[in-house]
Amino acid sequence: MTLFRKNLIDGEWLGEAGSRNINPSNTGDVVGEYASAGPEQAKQAIAAAKAAFPAWSRSAPLARHAVLKKASDEIMARKDEIGRNLAREEGKTLAEGIGETIRAAQLFDFFAGETLRLSGELVPSVRPGVGVEITREAVGVVGIITPWNFPIAIPAWKIAPALAYGNTIVFKPAELVPESAWTIVDILHRAGLPKGVLNLVMGKGSVVGQAMLDSPDVNAITFTGSVGTGKRVAAASVEHMRKFQLEMGGKNPLVVLDDADLAVAVDCAINGAYFSTGQRCTASSRLVVTEGIHDRFVAALKERMEKLVVGDALDARTQIGPVVDATQLKQDEDYIAIGRNEGAELAFGGERLDGATPGFYLTPALFTGATNAMRISREEIFGPVANVIRVKDYDEALAVANDTPFGLTSGICTSSLKHATHFKRNSEAGMVMVNLPTAGVDFHVPFGGRKGSSYGPREQGRYATEFYTTVKTAYTFAG
Ligand code: NAD
């Protein structure tokens, strides 16, 4: 019998079967059927979150701590099962799915602790006898809109701080990955959240997401996804004068200098460009390589690429899972054709593969002879495709790295302290890596970018208070 998952609205599981969740490694495998909310259900969820806010925002920190800690413990205890379902619905490998699930557990654990650490300031006033208290309060109803590529970690890094600081939530996950979203909500619901505090509204972005954007009762929206949708979130939020935060695309450069350790540089490129099938906002899609190491780097990279095992995400031998769906596969292939037409040389891969089961398999693709002006170097492809851009020296590498509409992550492989330090200071990205892949970040420190990649306060770590709380300044005259 096919699994059927409902939406959670005001503490009740509701909804009719609406959409099917297909395994991209095997399109004959249906993960389950999922309710698809209409605008009325979205409005009910927003009303429920609004009604639940006064009590939840004034709840004792230890009550919030207990729910978050319990959720963390259950996610960790079930990491293999949840990670497997994640790999099954999204297509990243089993190891990546379990790793992402562990990260979600760590995020809930971190923010459980933060419930007890929210602090303010007490400062003297300029007026005698007056004291000034600066405190942080919950914002209200937070709308959470998430993409498909991190089905559990991104919901976790938004839901955990929102709840920790006393906000109530309307959560709209991406259509392609509802199982991970449902699981996290089910766990939190059973961990003891009062009704209405966390509402799950699965459904179409143009319906449920739009209803959230159009509601005057949603006080803040945190969004991760494409630039196009992000701009809609921004425009609607300005209209309602609400707080908003956007995490969007990337075109992240990995600079490889002549003095780099070749093995480290190749490891960084393989991991950053191709792991998770290149479907990471932090993926290294531009490999900016100086001419002294260029040929050796390309040869060593191709040698490693030949050995990469592309296949069913649930097969333990697989290193690169399938592309998430047919639309994304077409986008990847279209960009590969664009790159060739622009004059870049397809040095490796970029071909559809037949697996043992029908799925969206693509061999990782490497372009050489690319320029930074080509569309494949400027637009986010969001697949296992990377371009090598040959440059003369460090100065040109830095200029090319920064010449992009995006600014999420960047990386440099070098053994020069001078160049590493200069790059950290001058790279126009929110996160900079030295001798590390551009993808792969810690859960307890700020995450976010610059330029077209991000807008608003940083996510994660203690910096999350900037978005999920609002500051109050209170004056008291005590004589
Ligand atoms: P998307 O913009 O298509 O969808 C994101 C979410 O927005 C989905 O839940 C979708 O249903 C919803 N949505 C769509 N239309 C909407 C509307 N009119 N109103 C409200 N919500 C709407 O993005 P995607 O394809 O799911 O994700 C891929 C993108 O996400 C890539 O660009 C990637 O770089 C980006 N991403 C960024 C980060 C980051 O932190 N910077 C992390 C992961 C993914």
Short mmCIF file of C-alpha atoms and ligand atoms in Angstrom, two decimals:
data_model
loop_
_atom_site.label_atom_id
_atom_site.label_comp_id
_atom_site.label_asym_id
_atom_site.label_seq_id
_atom_site.Cartn_x
_atom_site.Cartn_y
_atom_site.Cartn_z
CA MET A 1 0.00 0.00 0.00
CA THR A 2 1.30 3.48 -0.85
CA LEU A 3 2.21 5.67 2.11
CA PHE A 4 -0.05 8.73 2.49
CA ARG A 5 1.10 11.79 4.45
CA LYS A 6 -1.14 14.67 5.50
CA ASN A 7 -0.52 18.29 6.38
CA LEU A 8 -0.39 19.41 10.01
CA ILE A 9 -2.70 22.35 10.64
CA ASP A 10 -3.53 23.53 14.17
CA GLY A 11 -2.42 20.21 15.60
CA GLU A 12 -4.55 18.08 13.22
CA TRP A 13 -3.34 15.93 10.33
CA LEU A 14 -5.50 17.01 7.36
CA GLY A 15 -5.75 16.77 3.57
CA GLU A 16 -6.47 14.59 0.57
CA ALA A 17 -3.83 12.82 -1.51
CA GLY A 18 -2.43 15.33 -3.99
CA SER A 19 1.08 14.63 -5.21
CA ARG A 20 3.35 11.61 -5.64
CA ASN A 21 6.95 11.52 -4.50
CA ILE A 22 9.10 9.66 -7.04
CA ASN A 23 12.55 8.15 -6.39
CA PRO A 24 14.97 9.73 -8.95
CA SER A 25 17.16 6.60 -8.82
CA ASN A 26 14.20 4.46 -9.86
CA THR A 27 11.18 6.23 -11.29
CA GLY A 28 9.12 3.06 -10.79
CA ASP A 29 9.50 3.49 -7.01
CA VAL A 30 6.89 5.77 -5.39
CA VAL A 31 8.09 6.99 -1.98
CA GLY A 32 4.55 8.04 -1.04
CA GLU A 33 1.58 10.30 -1.70
CA TYR A 34 1.31 13.67 -0.04
CA ALA A 35 -1.48 16.12 0.69
CA SER A 36 -1.36 19.26 -1.42
CA ALA A 37 -2.86 22.25 0.36
CA GLY A 38 -4.94 24.93 -1.31
CA PRO A 39 -5.04 28.61 -0.37
CA GLU A 40 -7.77 28.03 2.26
CA GLN A 41 -5.65 25.51 4.14
CA ALA A 42 -2.67 27.84 3.97
CA LYS A 43 -4.83 30.58 5.53
CA GLN A 44 -5.99 28.18 8.28
CA ALA A 45 -2.37 27.32 9.03
CA ILE A 46 -1.42 31.00 9.25
CA ALA A 47 -4.41 31.69 11.55
CA ALA A 48 -3.42 28.74 13.76
CA ALA A 49 0.16 29.98 14.02
CA LYS A 50 -1.08 33.48 14.87
CA ALA A 51 -3.37 32.14 17.63
CA ALA A 52 -0.60 29.98 19.09
CA PHE A 53 1.98 32.79 19.18
CA PRO A 54 1.12 34.62 22.47
CA ALA A 55 1.42 31.52 24.65
CA TRP A 56 4.43 30.00 22.84
CA SER A 57 6.39 33.25 22.79
CA ARG A 58 5.94 33.54 26.57
CA SER A 59 6.64 29.87 27.28
CA ALA A 60 9.51 28.98 29.63
CA PRO A 61 12.80 28.48 27.78
CA LEU A 62 13.07 25.03 29.34
CA ALA A 63 9.77 24.01 27.70
CA ARG A 64 11.20 24.93 24.30
CA HIS A 65 14.53 23.31 25.20
CA ALA A 66 12.75 20.03 26.03
CA VAL A 67 10.96 19.83 22.65
CA LEU A 68 14.08 20.66 20.61
CA LYS A 69 16.28 18.25 22.58
CA LYS A 70 13.75 15.44 22.26
CA ALA A 71 13.50 16.03 18.51
CA SER A 72 17.30 16.02 18.20
CA ASP A 73 17.55 12.73 20.08
CA GLU A 74 14.89 11.04 17.93
CA ILE A 75 16.42 12.26 14.65
CA MET A 76 19.84 10.97 15.75
CA ALA A 77 18.41 7.62 16.87
CA ARG A 78 16.64 7.20 13.50
CA LYS A 79 19.44 8.64 11.34
CA ASP A 80 19.86 5.56 9.16
CA GLU A 81 16.15 5.24 8.34
CA ILE A 82 15.59 8.99 7.84
CA GLY A 83 18.82 9.34 5.85
CA ARG A 84 17.79 6.45 3.62
CA ASN A 85 14.40 8.03 2.89
CA LEU A 86 16.15 11.31 2.14
CA ALA A 87 18.49 9.61 -0.35
CA ARG A 88 15.49 7.82 -1.84
CA GLU A 89 13.47 10.97 -2.46
CA GLU A 90 16.27 13.41 -3.39
CA GLY A 91 18.93 11.20 -4.98
CA LYS A 92 21.99 12.13 -2.91
CA THR A 93 23.95 9.08 -1.76
CA LEU A 94 23.07 7.10 1.34
CA ALA A 95 26.18 8.40 3.14
CA GLU A 96 25.24 11.98 2.22
CA GLY A 97 21.62 11.41 3.31
CA ILE A 98 22.67 10.04 6.69
CA GLY A 99 25.24 12.83 7.10
CA GLU A 100 22.60 15.46 6.40
CA THR A 101 20.25 13.81 8.93
CA ILE A 102 22.96 13.89 11.61
CA ARG A 103 23.43 17.57 10.85
CA ALA A 104 19.70 18.18 11.40
CA ALA A 105 19.94 16.46 14.80
CA GLN A 106 22.97 18.62 15.67
CA LEU A 107 21.08 21.79 14.67
CA PHE A 108 18.17 20.94 16.97
CA ASP A 109 20.61 20.15 19.76
CA PHE A 110 22.48 23.43 19.25
CA PHE A 111 19.30 25.54 19.32
CA ALA A 112 17.94 23.59 22.32
CA GLY A 113 20.92 25.04 24.19
CA GLU A 114 20.36 28.49 22.72
CA THR A 115 16.88 28.72 24.33
CA LEU A 116 18.72 29.29 27.60
CA ARG A 117 21.33 31.67 26.25
CA LEU A 118 19.25 34.47 24.73
CA SER A 119 20.63 37.57 26.39
CA GLY A 120 20.20 41.32 26.35
CA GLU A 121 22.05 44.36 27.62
CA LEU A 122 21.60 46.70 30.52
CA VAL A 123 23.16 50.11 29.91
CA PRO A 124 23.06 53.42 31.76
CA SER A 125 20.92 56.13 30.21
CA VAL A 126 22.26 59.57 29.40
CA ARG A 127 19.60 60.80 31.84
CA PRO A 128 20.23 60.46 35.60
CA GLY A 129 18.10 57.85 37.39
CA VAL A 130 17.12 56.14 34.15
CA GLY A 131 18.11 52.61 33.15
CA VAL A 132 17.99 51.19 29.62
CA GLU A 133 17.27 47.53 28.94
CA ILE A 134 17.86 46.08 25.50
CA THR A 135 16.08 42.76 25.03
CA ARG A 136 15.19 40.42 22.20
CA GLU A 137 11.68 39.12 21.59
CA ALA A 138 10.14 36.63 19.17
CA VAL A 139 9.03 38.13 15.85
CA GLY A 140 5.66 36.35 15.46
CA VAL A 141 4.46 34.01 12.72
CA VAL A 142 7.45 32.93 10.62
CA GLY A 143 6.88 31.56 7.13
CA ILE A 144 9.51 28.98 6.15
CA ILE A 145 9.92 28.18 2.43
CA THR A 146 12.59 25.62 1.51
CA PRO A 147 14.19 24.10 -1.62
CA TRP A 148 14.62 20.43 -2.54
CA ASN A 149 18.38 20.02 -2.37
CA PHE A 150 18.80 19.77 1.42
CA PRO A 151 15.47 18.20 2.39
CA ILE A 152 16.16 17.97 6.13
CA ALA A 153 19.10 20.26 6.97
CA ILE A 154 17.59 23.48 5.59
CA PRO A 155 14.20 22.95 7.28
CA ALA A 156 16.12 22.14 10.50
CA TRP A 157 18.29 25.26 10.38
CA LYS A 158 15.18 27.42 10.01
CA ILE A 159 12.66 25.58 12.25
CA ALA A 160 15.07 25.09 15.18
CA PRO A 161 15.94 28.79 15.77
CA ALA A 162 12.38 29.92 14.99
CA LEU A 163 11.03 27.66 17.76
CA ALA A 164 13.95 28.24 20.14
CA TYR A 165 13.28 31.99 20.27
CA GLY A 166 9.50 31.62 20.63
CA ASN A 167 8.11 32.09 17.12
CA THR A 168 5.32 30.04 15.59
CA ILE A 169 5.68 28.57 12.11
CA VAL A 170 4.01 27.90 8.79
CA PHE A 171 6.38 25.57 6.93
CA LYS A 172 6.13 25.01 3.18
CA PRO A 173 8.68 22.47 1.92
CA ALA A 174 9.68 21.89 -1.71
CA GLU A 175 7.29 19.68 -3.67
CA LEU A 176 10.01 17.17 -4.64
CA VAL A 177 11.02 16.19 -1.09
CA PRO A 178 7.96 16.08 1.21
CA GLU A 179 8.95 12.91 3.14
CA SER A 180 11.89 14.47 4.98
CA ALA A 181 9.77 17.55 5.76
CA TRP A 182 6.87 15.46 7.02
CA THR A 183 9.23 13.37 9.20
CA ILE A 184 10.76 16.36 10.93
CA VAL A 185 7.31 17.86 11.62
CA ASP A 186 5.96 14.53 12.90
CA ILE A 187 8.91 14.23 15.28
CA LEU A 188 8.49 17.77 16.63
CA HIS A 189 4.72 17.33 16.97
CA ARG A 190 5.15 14.16 19.01
CA ALA A 191 7.95 15.81 21.03
CA GLY A 192 5.22 17.94 22.61
CA LEU A 193 4.71 21.14 20.63
CA PRO A 194 1.38 22.82 21.49
CA LYS A 195 -1.13 22.87 18.63
CA GLY A 196 -0.68 25.59 16.06
CA VAL A 197 2.98 26.27 16.93
CA LEU A 198 4.32 24.37 13.90
CA ASN A 199 2.11 23.94 10.84
CA LEU A 200 3.08 21.93 7.77
CA VAL A 201 1.51 22.97 4.46
CA MET A 202 2.81 20.84 1.64
CA GLY A 203 1.71 21.96 -1.80
CA LYS A 204 2.62 24.08 -4.78
CA GLY A 205 4.81 27.13 -4.43
CA SER A 206 2.48 29.15 -6.63
CA VAL A 207 -0.46 28.27 -4.33
CA VAL A 208 0.71 27.68 -0.75
CA GLY A 209 3.89 29.75 -0.99
CA GLN A 210 2.04 32.58 -2.67
CA ALA A 211 -0.70 32.51 0.03
CA MET A 212 2.04 32.96 2.63
CA LEU A 213 3.58 35.87 0.70
CA ASP A 214 0.16 37.54 0.38
CA SER A 215 -0.83 37.22 4.05
CA PRO A 216 -0.54 40.26 6.34
CA ASP A 217 -0.41 37.80 9.28
CA VAL A 218 2.95 36.32 8.34
CA ASN A 219 5.42 38.53 10.22
CA ALA A 220 8.65 37.19 8.72
CA ILE A 221 9.64 34.91 5.85
CA THR A 222 12.83 32.93 5.62
CA PHE A 223 13.39 31.60 2.11
CA THR A 224 16.00 29.37 0.46
CA GLY A 225 15.67 28.68 -3.25
CA SER A 226 16.21 30.26 -6.63
CA VAL A 227 16.86 33.93 -7.33
CA GLY A 228 13.59 34.26 -9.27
CA THR A 229 11.41 33.07 -6.40
CA GLY A 230 13.54 35.01 -3.92
CA LYS A 231 12.73 38.25 -5.72
CA ARG A 232 9.01 37.47 -5.43
CA VAL A 233 9.43 36.87 -1.69
CA ALA A 234 11.26 40.19 -1.39
CA ALA A 235 8.67 42.22 -3.35
CA ALA A 236 5.71 40.74 -1.44
CA SER A 237 7.47 41.21 1.89
CA VAL A 238 8.21 44.88 1.24
CA GLU A 239 4.52 45.31 0.36
CA HIS A 240 3.58 43.96 3.81
CA MET A 241 6.52 45.64 5.58
CA ARG A 242 7.61 42.26 6.98
CA LYS A 243 11.04 40.95 7.81
CA PHE A 244 12.56 38.64 5.21
CA GLN A 245 15.71 36.67 4.62
CA LEU A 246 16.80 35.13 1.29
CA GLU A 247 19.39 32.44 0.56
CA MET A 248 19.69 31.86 -3.20
CA GLY A 249 22.06 30.66 -5.89
CA GLY A 250 25.79 30.52 -6.33
CA LYS A 251 28.48 30.33 -9.00
CA ASN A 252 31.27 29.58 -6.60
CA PRO A 253 34.92 29.78 -7.68
CA LEU A 254 37.63 27.41 -6.54
CA VAL A 255 41.00 29.02 -7.29
CA VAL A 256 43.94 26.63 -7.80
CA LEU A 257 47.36 28.29 -7.73
CA ASP A 258 50.65 26.93 -9.11
CA ASP A 259 51.92 26.26 -5.57
CA ALA A 260 48.86 24.18 -4.54
CA ASP A 261 49.19 20.63 -3.30
CA LEU A 262 47.81 18.86 -6.38
CA ALA A 263 46.13 16.03 -4.44
CA VAL A 264 44.39 18.52 -2.12
CA ALA A 265 43.25 20.65 -5.08
CA VAL A 266 41.81 17.64 -6.93
CA ASP A 267 40.03 16.43 -3.77
CA CYS A 268 38.52 19.88 -3.27
CA ALA A 269 37.36 20.06 -6.89
CA ILE A 270 35.85 16.54 -6.93
CA ASN A 271 34.01 17.07 -3.66
CA GLY A 272 32.98 20.68 -4.28
CA ALA A 273 31.89 20.30 -7.89
CA TYR A 274 30.36 16.84 -8.04
CA PHE A 275 29.34 15.44 -4.66
CA SER A 276 25.60 15.65 -4.02
CA THR A 277 25.42 15.55 -7.85
CA GLY A 278 26.57 19.19 -7.92
CA GLN A 279 23.16 20.20 -6.58
CA ARG A 280 24.47 22.45 -3.84
CA CYS A 281 24.23 26.21 -3.69
CA THR A 282 27.85 26.06 -2.44
CA ALA A 283 29.11 23.84 -5.31
CA SER A 284 32.40 24.78 -7.02
CA SER A 285 31.15 25.36 -10.55
CA ARG A 286 34.11 27.55 -11.64
CA LEU A 287 37.61 26.10 -11.29
CA VAL A 288 39.95 29.05 -11.77
CA VAL A 289 43.42 27.59 -12.41
CA THR A 290 46.76 29.32 -12.95
CA GLU A 291 48.74 28.28 -16.02
CA GLY A 292 51.69 26.58 -14.29
CA ILE A 293 49.50 23.86 -12.75
CA HIS A 294 46.65 23.89 -15.29
CA ASP A 295 47.55 20.84 -17.40
CA ARG A 296 48.58 18.69 -14.43
CA PHE A 297 45.41 19.65 -12.54
CA VAL A 298 43.10 18.88 -15.48
CA ALA A 299 44.81 15.52 -16.13
CA ALA A 300 44.62 14.48 -12.46
CA LEU A 301 40.99 15.65 -12.19
CA LYS A 302 39.96 13.65 -15.27
CA GLU A 303 41.70 10.58 -13.89
CA ARG A 304 39.67 10.86 -10.67
CA MET A 305 36.45 11.55 -12.58
CA GLU A 306 36.86 8.35 -14.58
CA LYS A 307 36.73 6.40 -11.32
CA LEU A 308 33.63 8.11 -9.87
CA VAL A 309 30.75 5.66 -9.51
CA VAL A 310 27.46 7.14 -10.71
CA GLY A 311 24.41 5.11 -9.76
CA ASP A 312 21.47 4.36 -7.51
CA ALA A 313 21.63 6.59 -4.43
CA LEU A 314 20.85 3.65 -2.16
CA ASP A 315 23.69 1.49 -3.45
CA ALA A 316 26.58 1.71 -0.97
CA ARG A 317 29.13 1.82 -3.85
CA THR A 318 27.58 4.92 -5.43
CA GLN A 319 29.54 8.18 -5.14
CA ILE A 320 27.33 10.34 -7.36
CA GLY A 321 23.57 9.80 -7.24
CA PRO A 322 21.08 10.76 -9.94
CA VAL A 323 19.92 14.26 -10.83
CA VAL A 324 16.78 15.13 -8.86
CA ASP A 325 14.20 15.00 -11.67
CA ALA A 326 13.60 15.20 -15.42
CA THR A 327 13.36 19.02 -15.45
CA GLN A 328 16.72 19.47 -13.73
CA LEU A 329 18.31 16.83 -16.00
CA LYS A 330 17.09 18.74 -19.05
CA GLN A 331 18.50 21.98 -17.60
CA ASP A 332 21.90 20.31 -17.06
CA GLU A 333 21.95 18.93 -20.61
CA ASP A 334 20.82 22.25 -22.06
CA TYR A 335 23.72 24.02 -20.32
CA ILE A 336 26.18 21.37 -21.56
CA ALA A 337 24.99 22.12 -25.10
CA ILE A 338 25.25 25.87 -24.44
CA GLY A 339 28.84 25.44 -23.20
CA ARG A 340 29.85 23.57 -26.34
CA ASN A 341 28.19 26.17 -28.56
CA GLU A 342 30.00 28.91 -26.69
CA GLY A 343 33.33 27.24 -27.57
CA ALA A 344 34.27 25.51 -24.31
CA GLU A 345 35.65 22.00 -24.69
CA LEU A 346 33.73 19.20 -22.98
CA ALA A 347 36.79 17.40 -21.59
CA PHE A 348 34.86 14.76 -19.66
CA GLY A 349 31.37 13.33 -19.08
CA GLY A 350 28.04 15.07 -19.47
CA GLU A 351 26.35 11.98 -20.85
CA ARG A 352 23.18 10.27 -19.81
CA LEU A 353 23.76 6.88 -18.23
CA ASP A 354 21.49 3.89 -18.13
CA GLY A 355 21.35 2.46 -14.62
CA ALA A 356 19.97 -0.90 -13.53
CA THR A 357 16.70 0.97 -12.86
CA PRO A 358 15.10 3.88 -14.77
CA GLY A 359 16.53 7.06 -13.23
CA PHE A 360 17.99 10.49 -14.05
CA TYR A 361 21.66 9.51 -14.34
CA LEU A 362 24.26 11.88 -15.76
CA THR A 363 28.04 11.48 -15.76
CA PRO A 364 29.83 14.44 -14.10
CA ALA A 365 30.87 16.97 -16.74
CA LEU A 366 34.07 19.01 -17.00
CA PHE A 367 34.57 21.89 -19.41
CA THR A 368 38.04 23.20 -20.17
CA GLY A 369 38.92 26.31 -22.16
CA ALA A 370 35.98 28.16 -20.62
CA THR A 371 36.00 31.92 -20.18
CA ASN A 372 34.35 33.77 -17.35
CA ALA A 373 32.12 35.60 -19.83
CA MET A 374 30.39 32.43 -21.04
CA ARG A 375 26.86 31.72 -19.84
CA ILE A 376 28.08 28.45 -18.29
CA SER A 377 30.36 30.57 -16.08
CA ARG A 378 27.79 33.20 -15.17
CA GLU A 379 24.51 31.29 -14.66
CA GLU A 380 23.82 28.70 -11.99
CA ILE A 381 23.41 25.27 -13.63
CA PHE A 382 22.77 23.38 -10.36
CA GLY A 383 24.08 20.07 -11.66
CA PRO A 384 27.33 18.06 -11.86
CA VAL A 385 28.97 20.48 -14.29
CA ALA A 386 32.18 22.48 -13.67
CA ASN A 387 34.28 24.73 -15.92
CA VAL A 388 38.02 25.19 -15.84
CA ILE A 389 39.00 28.81 -16.50
CA ARG A 390 42.72 29.23 -17.18
CA VAL A 391 44.34 32.38 -15.73
CA LYS A 392 47.85 33.86 -15.71
CA ASP A 393 48.45 34.48 -12.02
CA TYR A 394 46.89 35.08 -8.60
CA ASP A 395 45.77 38.63 -9.42
CA GLU A 396 43.84 37.49 -12.47
CA ALA A 397 42.42 34.52 -10.49
CA LEU A 398 41.07 36.85 -7.79
CA ALA A 399 39.56 39.19 -10.38
CA VAL A 400 37.84 36.28 -12.18
CA ALA A 401 36.65 34.77 -8.88
CA ASN A 402 34.98 38.05 -7.91
CA ASP A 403 33.55 38.78 -11.37
CA THR A 404 30.15 37.15 -10.82
CA PRO A 405 26.64 38.26 -9.87
CA PHE A 406 26.79 35.78 -6.95
CA GLY A 407 28.81 35.72 -3.72
CA LEU A 408 28.00 32.68 -1.59
CA THR A 409 31.26 30.73 -1.15
CA SER A 410 34.73 30.78 -2.66
CA GLY A 411 37.85 28.72 -2.20
CA ILE A 412 41.58 28.77 -2.82
CA CYS A 413 44.10 25.92 -2.97
CA THR A 414 47.58 27.23 -2.25
CA SER A 415 50.53 26.71 0.05
CA SER A 416 51.20 30.45 0.16
CA LEU A 417 50.20 32.16 3.41
CA LYS A 418 50.35 35.48 1.60
CA HIS A 419 47.89 34.48 -1.11
CA ALA A 420 45.59 32.59 1.26
CA THR A 421 45.42 35.61 3.56
CA HIS A 422 44.93 38.06 0.71
CA PHE A 423 42.18 35.88 -0.77
CA LYS A 424 40.30 35.60 2.55
CA ARG A 425 40.36 39.39 2.83
CA ASN A 426 39.49 40.23 -0.76
CA SER A 427 37.13 37.50 -1.94
CA GLU A 428 33.62 38.92 -2.40
CA ALA A 429 31.88 35.90 -0.87
CA GLY A 430 30.11 35.28 2.42
CA MET A 431 32.11 32.10 3.14
CA VAL A 432 35.75 31.53 2.12
CA MET A 433 37.62 28.22 2.20
CA VAL A 434 41.40 27.67 2.15
CA ASN A 435 42.52 24.20 0.97
CA LEU A 436 38.95 22.99 1.52
CA PRO A 437 36.00 22.41 -0.85
CA THR A 438 33.68 25.40 -1.33
CA ALA A 439 30.83 23.17 -0.08
CA GLY A 440 30.64 21.70 3.41
CA VAL A 441 30.13 24.02 6.36
CA ASP A 442 29.75 23.73 10.13
CA PHE A 443 26.30 23.96 11.74
CA HIS A 444 27.15 26.34 14.58
CA VAL A 445 28.58 29.34 12.70
CA PRO A 446 27.01 31.90 10.35
CA PHE A 447 25.96 30.78 6.88
CA GLY A 448 25.21 33.17 4.04
CA GLY A 449 26.52 35.13 1.11
CA ARG A 450 26.74 38.47 -0.65
CA LYS A 451 25.49 40.08 -3.88
CA GLY A 452 22.86 37.98 -5.69
CA SER A 453 23.30 34.99 -3.35
CA SER A 454 21.77 36.27 -0.14
CA TYR A 455 19.74 39.05 1.36
CA GLY A 456 19.20 39.86 5.02
CA PRO A 457 20.77 38.53 8.20
CA ARG A 458 22.89 35.38 8.32
CA GLU A 459 21.45 31.97 9.15
CA GLN A 460 22.71 29.47 11.76
CA GLY A 461 24.79 29.78 14.88
CA ARG A 462 24.12 32.60 17.31
CA TYR A 463 23.75 35.00 14.38
CA ALA A 464 20.28 33.45 13.85
CA THR A 465 18.97 35.78 16.58
CA GLU A 466 19.22 38.66 14.10
CA PHE A 467 16.39 37.25 12.04
CA TYR A 468 14.31 35.26 14.51
CA THR A 469 14.11 37.95 17.19
CA THR A 470 13.34 41.63 17.25
CA VAL A 471 15.06 44.12 19.53
CA LYS A 472 13.26 46.13 22.20
CA THR A 473 14.80 49.08 24.06
CA ALA A 474 13.01 49.82 27.37
CA TYR A 475 13.66 52.85 29.61
CA THR A 476 12.87 52.91 33.33
CA PHE A 477 13.03 55.93 35.64
CA ALA A 478 13.58 54.73 39.19
CA GLY A 479 14.28 58.09 40.80
P1 NAD B 1 12.69 27.33 -6.14
O1 NAD B 1 12.87 28.80 -6.01
O2 NAD B 1 12.09 26.79 -7.36
O3 NAD B 1 11.77 26.81 -4.95
C1 NAD B 1 12.08 27.08 -3.59
C2 NAD B 1 10.79 27.05 -2.79
O4 NAD B 1 9.98 28.17 -3.18
C3 NAD B 1 9.95 25.79 -3.02
O5 NAD B 1 9.40 25.37 -1.78
C4 NAD B 1 8.87 26.30 -3.95
O6 NAD B 1 7.69 25.55 -3.88
C5 NAD B 1 8.66 27.71 -3.43
N1 NAD B 1 7.98 28.63 -4.37
C6 NAD B 1 7.94 28.55 -5.72
N2 NAD B 1 7.16 29.55 -6.22
C7 NAD B 1 6.74 30.28 -5.16
C8 NAD B 1 5.92 31.44 -5.02
N3 NAD B 1 5.36 32.05 -6.06
N4 NAD B 1 5.71 31.91 -3.80
C9 NAD B 1 6.27 31.32 -2.71
N5 NAD B 1 7.01 30.21 -2.77
C10 NAD B 1 7.26 29.70 -3.99
O7 NAD B 1 14.10 26.67 -5.84
P2 NAD B 1 14.48 25.11 -5.90
O8 NAD B 1 14.55 24.71 -7.33
O9 NAD B 1 13.61 24.31 -4.97
O10 NAD B 1 15.92 25.11 -5.25
C11 NAD B 1 17.08 25.29 -5.98
C12 NAD B 1 17.67 26.66 -5.72
O11 NAD B 1 17.89 26.82 -4.32
C13 NAD B 1 19.01 26.88 -6.37
O12 NAD B 1 19.04 28.14 -6.97
C14 NAD B 1 19.97 26.85 -5.19
O13 NAD B 1 21.16 27.58 -5.39
C15 NAD B 1 19.15 27.41 -4.11
N6 NAD B 1 19.69 27.06 -2.80
C16 NAD B 1 20.30 28.04 -2.07
C17 NAD B 1 20.85 27.76 -0.83
C18 NAD B 1 21.51 28.84 -0.03
O14 NAD B 1 21.60 28.70 1.16
N7 NAD B 1 22.00 29.91 -0.64
C19 NAD B 1 20.75 26.48 -0.31
C20 NAD B 1 20.12 25.51 -1.07
C21 NAD B 1 19.58 25.82 -2.31
#
